[in-house]
XYZ file of C-alpha atoms in Angstrom:
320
model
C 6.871 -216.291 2.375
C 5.374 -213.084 3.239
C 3.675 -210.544 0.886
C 5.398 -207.450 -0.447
C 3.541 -204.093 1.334
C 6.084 -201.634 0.242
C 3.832 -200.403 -2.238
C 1.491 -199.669 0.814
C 3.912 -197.382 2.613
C 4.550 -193.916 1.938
C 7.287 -192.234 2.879
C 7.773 -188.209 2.873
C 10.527 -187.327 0.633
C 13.553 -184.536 0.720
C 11.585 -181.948 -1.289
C 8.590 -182.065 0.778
C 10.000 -181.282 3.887
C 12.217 -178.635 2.640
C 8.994 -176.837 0.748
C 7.260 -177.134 4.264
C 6.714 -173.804 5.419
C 7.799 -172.619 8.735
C 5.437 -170.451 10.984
C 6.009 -166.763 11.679
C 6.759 -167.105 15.343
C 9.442 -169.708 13.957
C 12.628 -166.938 14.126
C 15.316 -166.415 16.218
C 14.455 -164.122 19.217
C 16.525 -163.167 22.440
C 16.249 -164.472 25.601
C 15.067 -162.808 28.594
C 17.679 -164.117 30.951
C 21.141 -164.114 29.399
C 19.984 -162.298 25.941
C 21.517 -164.624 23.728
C 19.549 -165.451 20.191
C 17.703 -169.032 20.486
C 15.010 -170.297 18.270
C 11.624 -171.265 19.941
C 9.744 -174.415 20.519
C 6.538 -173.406 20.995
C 5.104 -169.779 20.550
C 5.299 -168.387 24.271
C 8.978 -169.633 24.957
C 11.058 -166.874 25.745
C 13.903 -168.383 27.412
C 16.778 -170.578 25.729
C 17.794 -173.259 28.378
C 16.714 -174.779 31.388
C 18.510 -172.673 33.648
C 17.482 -169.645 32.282
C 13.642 -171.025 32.763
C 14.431 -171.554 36.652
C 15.952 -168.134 37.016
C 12.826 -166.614 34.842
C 10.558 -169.018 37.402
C 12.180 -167.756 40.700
C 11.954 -163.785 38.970
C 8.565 -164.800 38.579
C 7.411 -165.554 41.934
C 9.775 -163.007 44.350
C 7.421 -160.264 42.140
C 4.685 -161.770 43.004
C 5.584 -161.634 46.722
C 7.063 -158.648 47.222
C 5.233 -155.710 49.738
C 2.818 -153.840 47.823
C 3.245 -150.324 48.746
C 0.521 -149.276 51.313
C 0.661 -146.212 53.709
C 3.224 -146.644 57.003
C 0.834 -147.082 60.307
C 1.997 -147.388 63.693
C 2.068 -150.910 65.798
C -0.498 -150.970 68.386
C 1.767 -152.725 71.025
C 5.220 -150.951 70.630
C 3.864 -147.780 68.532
C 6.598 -148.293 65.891
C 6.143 -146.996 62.914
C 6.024 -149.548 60.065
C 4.916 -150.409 56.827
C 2.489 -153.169 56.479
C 2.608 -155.992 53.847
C -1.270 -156.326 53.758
C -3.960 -153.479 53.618
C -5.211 -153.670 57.954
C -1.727 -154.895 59.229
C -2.070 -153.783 62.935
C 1.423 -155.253 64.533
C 4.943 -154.813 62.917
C 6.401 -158.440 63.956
C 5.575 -161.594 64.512
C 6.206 -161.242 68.804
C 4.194 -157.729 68.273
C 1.316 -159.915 66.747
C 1.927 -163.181 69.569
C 1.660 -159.898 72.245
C -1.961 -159.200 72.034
C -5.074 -159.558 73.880
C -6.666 -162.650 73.159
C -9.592 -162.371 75.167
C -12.127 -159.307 76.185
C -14.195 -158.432 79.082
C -17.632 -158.705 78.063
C -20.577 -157.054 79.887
C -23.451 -160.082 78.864
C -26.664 -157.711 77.181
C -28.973 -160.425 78.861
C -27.681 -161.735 82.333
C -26.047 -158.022 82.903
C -22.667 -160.198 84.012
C -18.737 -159.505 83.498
C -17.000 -162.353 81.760
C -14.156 -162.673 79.666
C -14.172 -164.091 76.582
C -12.416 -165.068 73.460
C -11.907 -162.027 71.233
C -11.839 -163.716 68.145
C -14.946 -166.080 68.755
C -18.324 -165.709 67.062
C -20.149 -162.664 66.170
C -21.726 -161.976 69.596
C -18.619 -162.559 71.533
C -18.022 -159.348 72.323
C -21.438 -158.759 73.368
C -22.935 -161.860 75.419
C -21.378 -164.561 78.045
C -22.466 -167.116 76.331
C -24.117 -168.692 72.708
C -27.376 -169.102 75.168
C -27.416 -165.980 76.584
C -27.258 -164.578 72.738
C -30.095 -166.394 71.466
C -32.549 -165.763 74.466
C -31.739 -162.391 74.169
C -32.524 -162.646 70.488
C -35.835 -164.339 70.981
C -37.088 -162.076 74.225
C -36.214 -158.984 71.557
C -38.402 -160.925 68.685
C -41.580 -161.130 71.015
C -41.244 -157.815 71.492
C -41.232 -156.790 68.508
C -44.174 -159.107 67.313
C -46.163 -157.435 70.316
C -45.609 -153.974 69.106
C -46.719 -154.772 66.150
C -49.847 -156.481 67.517
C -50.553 -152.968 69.330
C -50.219 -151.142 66.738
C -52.320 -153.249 64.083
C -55.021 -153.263 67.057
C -54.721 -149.478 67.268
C -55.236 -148.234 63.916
C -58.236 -146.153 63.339
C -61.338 -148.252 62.161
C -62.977 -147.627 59.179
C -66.969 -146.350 59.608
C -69.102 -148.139 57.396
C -72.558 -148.361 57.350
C -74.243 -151.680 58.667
C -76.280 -151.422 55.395
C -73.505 -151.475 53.518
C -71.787 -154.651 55.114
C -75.015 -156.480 55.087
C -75.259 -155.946 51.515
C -71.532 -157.484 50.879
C -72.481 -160.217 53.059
C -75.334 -160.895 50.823
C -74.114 -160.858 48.098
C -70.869 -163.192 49.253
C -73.400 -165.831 50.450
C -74.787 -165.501 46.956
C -71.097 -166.469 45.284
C -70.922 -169.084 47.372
C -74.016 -170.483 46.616
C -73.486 -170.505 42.735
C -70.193 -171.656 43.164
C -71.603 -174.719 44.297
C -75.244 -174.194 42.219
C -75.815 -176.442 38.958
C -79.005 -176.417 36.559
C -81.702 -178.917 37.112
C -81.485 -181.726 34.566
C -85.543 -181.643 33.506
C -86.363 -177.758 33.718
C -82.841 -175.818 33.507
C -83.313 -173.685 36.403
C -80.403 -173.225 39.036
C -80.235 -175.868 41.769
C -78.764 -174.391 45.137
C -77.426 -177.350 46.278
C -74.265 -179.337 45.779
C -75.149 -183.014 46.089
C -78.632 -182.334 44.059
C -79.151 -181.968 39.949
C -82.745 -181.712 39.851
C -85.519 -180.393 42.192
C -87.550 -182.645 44.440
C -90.837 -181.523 41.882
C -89.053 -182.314 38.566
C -87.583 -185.934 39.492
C -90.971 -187.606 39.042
C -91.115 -186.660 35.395
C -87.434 -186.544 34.921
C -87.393 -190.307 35.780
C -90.625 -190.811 33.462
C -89.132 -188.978 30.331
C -85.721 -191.165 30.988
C -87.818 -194.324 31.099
C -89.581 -193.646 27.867
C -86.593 -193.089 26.195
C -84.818 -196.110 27.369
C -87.757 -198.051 26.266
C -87.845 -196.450 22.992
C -84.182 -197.305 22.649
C -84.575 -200.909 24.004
C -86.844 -201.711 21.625
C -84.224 -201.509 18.626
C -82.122 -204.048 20.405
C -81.799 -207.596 19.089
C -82.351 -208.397 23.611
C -86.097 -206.749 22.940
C -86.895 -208.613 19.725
C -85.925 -212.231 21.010
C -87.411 -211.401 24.084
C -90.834 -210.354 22.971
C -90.741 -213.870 20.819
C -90.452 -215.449 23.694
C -93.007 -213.372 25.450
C -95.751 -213.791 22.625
C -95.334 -218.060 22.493
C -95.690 -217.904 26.126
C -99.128 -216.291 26.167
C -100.403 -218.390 23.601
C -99.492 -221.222 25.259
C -101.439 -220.329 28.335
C -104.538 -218.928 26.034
C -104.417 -222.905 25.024
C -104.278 -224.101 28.214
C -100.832 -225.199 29.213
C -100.040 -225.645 33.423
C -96.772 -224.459 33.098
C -95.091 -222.225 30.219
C -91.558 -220.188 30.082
C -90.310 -217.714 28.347
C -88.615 -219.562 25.482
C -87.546 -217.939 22.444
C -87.849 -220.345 19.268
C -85.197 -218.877 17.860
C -83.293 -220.532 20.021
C -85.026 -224.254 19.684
C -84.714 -223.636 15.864
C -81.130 -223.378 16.093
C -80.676 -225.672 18.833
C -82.025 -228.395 16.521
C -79.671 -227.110 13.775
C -82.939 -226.691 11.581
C -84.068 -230.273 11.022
C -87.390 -231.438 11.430
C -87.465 -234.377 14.131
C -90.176 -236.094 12.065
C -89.188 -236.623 8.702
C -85.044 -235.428 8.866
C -85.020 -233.041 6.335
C -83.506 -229.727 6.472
C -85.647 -226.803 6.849
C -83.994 -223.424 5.911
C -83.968 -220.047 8.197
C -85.198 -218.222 5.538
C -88.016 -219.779 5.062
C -89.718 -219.218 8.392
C -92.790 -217.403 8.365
C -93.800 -218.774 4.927
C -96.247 -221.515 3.614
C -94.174 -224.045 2.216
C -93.698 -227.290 3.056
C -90.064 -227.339 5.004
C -90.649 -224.242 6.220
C -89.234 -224.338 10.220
C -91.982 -224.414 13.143
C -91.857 -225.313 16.347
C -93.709 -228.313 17.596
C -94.780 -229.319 21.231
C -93.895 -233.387 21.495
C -96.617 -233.719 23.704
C -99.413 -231.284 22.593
C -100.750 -228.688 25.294
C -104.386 -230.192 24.979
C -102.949 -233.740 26.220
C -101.070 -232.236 29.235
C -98.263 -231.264 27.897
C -95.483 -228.500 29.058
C -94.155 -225.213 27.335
C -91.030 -225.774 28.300
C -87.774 -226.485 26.323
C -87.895 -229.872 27.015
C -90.777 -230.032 25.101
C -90.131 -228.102 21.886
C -88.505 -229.540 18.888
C -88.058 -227.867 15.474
C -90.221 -229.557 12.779
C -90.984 -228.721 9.095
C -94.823 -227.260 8.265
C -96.047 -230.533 6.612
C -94.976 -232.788 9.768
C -96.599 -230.572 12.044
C -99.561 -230.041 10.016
C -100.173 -233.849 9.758
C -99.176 -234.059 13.174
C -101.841 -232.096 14.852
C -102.739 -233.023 18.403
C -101.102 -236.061 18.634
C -98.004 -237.838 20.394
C -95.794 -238.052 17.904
C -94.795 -241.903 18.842
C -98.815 -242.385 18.349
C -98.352 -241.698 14.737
């Protein structure tokens, strides 16, 4: 059983379409055919019926083509007088108009021959045998023209300036070129005539020196400089105590290779207490000691606490 929608619907009653108001073009009006009174459709209708709207149609259109009224002229084949339907009509009938010349004799501007051609061809028809003929003609007149013109520029009257003069604005050119291309010298600020070159062949030596120093002075606030100069430092020791062979080894790096535990003993010795003189504070210890023979090398380095080494001293440690 389906649902009741009338309630949806809505339907437009009597008295709203009889209070509907009608627009103003909405009255009878004639018609412009057969005159009788007819009420319109739309706005613009202004005939009643179908008939009348082909009659108004055809009305329409045999006003549009009728002869507009231009001056009577005379036909240039049978010289009858005539008035023409369009502004230049030149023939009064259609055999007038299949009567004329459809060709010309043309005297050719470039070969110098007679020809006939078609009179109703392109522009130089009437002046050239042929579409070659035109544009050689064209082109020979172009030189010409170009050469004339070359005369004449070559002709003009010259100028008389003084050699003094031009030698000046050629100086002075050469200069705008040159600083154009000119940059200041890096070390002393001057201008550097040159455009491959930013310093003079005198200042480089101390321009290099000055950049040096201050790459030093910067490289030595690097973490790079500090680890490296640790490693520079054991290394001379080492040699000042006679080892054969020593490397740059940063103990840094055997400290926290050994995760901070003395090889001796086992206990843990803290970072922060390198440097001090307690007893697990971190060193580093040569397995073999450099008076027996032995290395600075990584091999040979272990991380042991102060008290171990201390004890230790210059002995093996599996001597112990």
């Amino acid at each position: 059983m389906t649902a009741d929608n009338s309630a949806l619907l809505s339907f437009v009653s009597k008295d709203k379409t009889n209070s509907y108001e009608q627009p103003e073009w909405k009255v009878p009006k004639p018609c412009v055919i057969c005159g009788e009174l007819f009420l319109p459709y739309q706005k613009r209708s202004v005939v009643c019926s179908q008939d009348c709207r082909l009659v108004h149609v055809a009305n329409n259109n045999r006003a549009r083509w009728q002869p507009k009224d231009h001056p009577e002229t005379n036909c240039i084949i049978c010289n009858t007088t005539f008035k023409p339907r369009q502004k230049n009509g030149k023939y009064c009938s259609t055999s007038c108009s299949n009567k004329r010349l459809r060709t010309v004799v043309v005297d050719c501007l470039a070969c110098k021959r007679v020809v006939r051609r078609n009179a109703h061809g392109s522009r130089d028809a009437k002046q050239y045998c042929s579409k070659q003929c035109a544009v050689d003609h064209k082109v020979a007149i172009n030189e010409e023209i170009r050469a004339l013109r070359r005369i004449a520029e070559n002709n003009k009257p010259k100028a008389v300036v003084n050699t003094c003069v031009l030698n000046e604005i050629r100086a002075i050119k050469r200069i705008a070129r040159a600083a154009r291309v000119s940059k200041s010298c890096k070390h002393c600020g001057e201008i550097v005539y040159s455009k491959y070159l930013l310093l003079h062949p005198n200042c480089r030596k101390e321009y290099e020196k000055t950049i040096r120093l201050a790459y030093r002075q910067k490289y030595k606030h690097t973490e790079v400089y500090k680890a490296n100069k640790k490693a520079w430092r054991n290394k001379r020791k080492a040699l000042e105590r006679g080892a054969k062979v020593a490397e740059n080894v940063n103990p840094d790096f055997i400290l926290e290779r050994d995760k901070y535990r003395c090889y001796i003993c086992g206990i843990k010795t803290p970072k922060k207490l390198r440097g001090t003189f307690e007893d697990n504070a971190p060193e580093v210890d040569h397995i073999i000691p450099l008076s027996k023979g032995g290395l600075h090398v990584e091999s040979n380095l272990r991380c042991a606490c102060r008290k171990c080494n201390g004890l230790k001293s210059d002995r093996v440690y599996q001597l112990i």
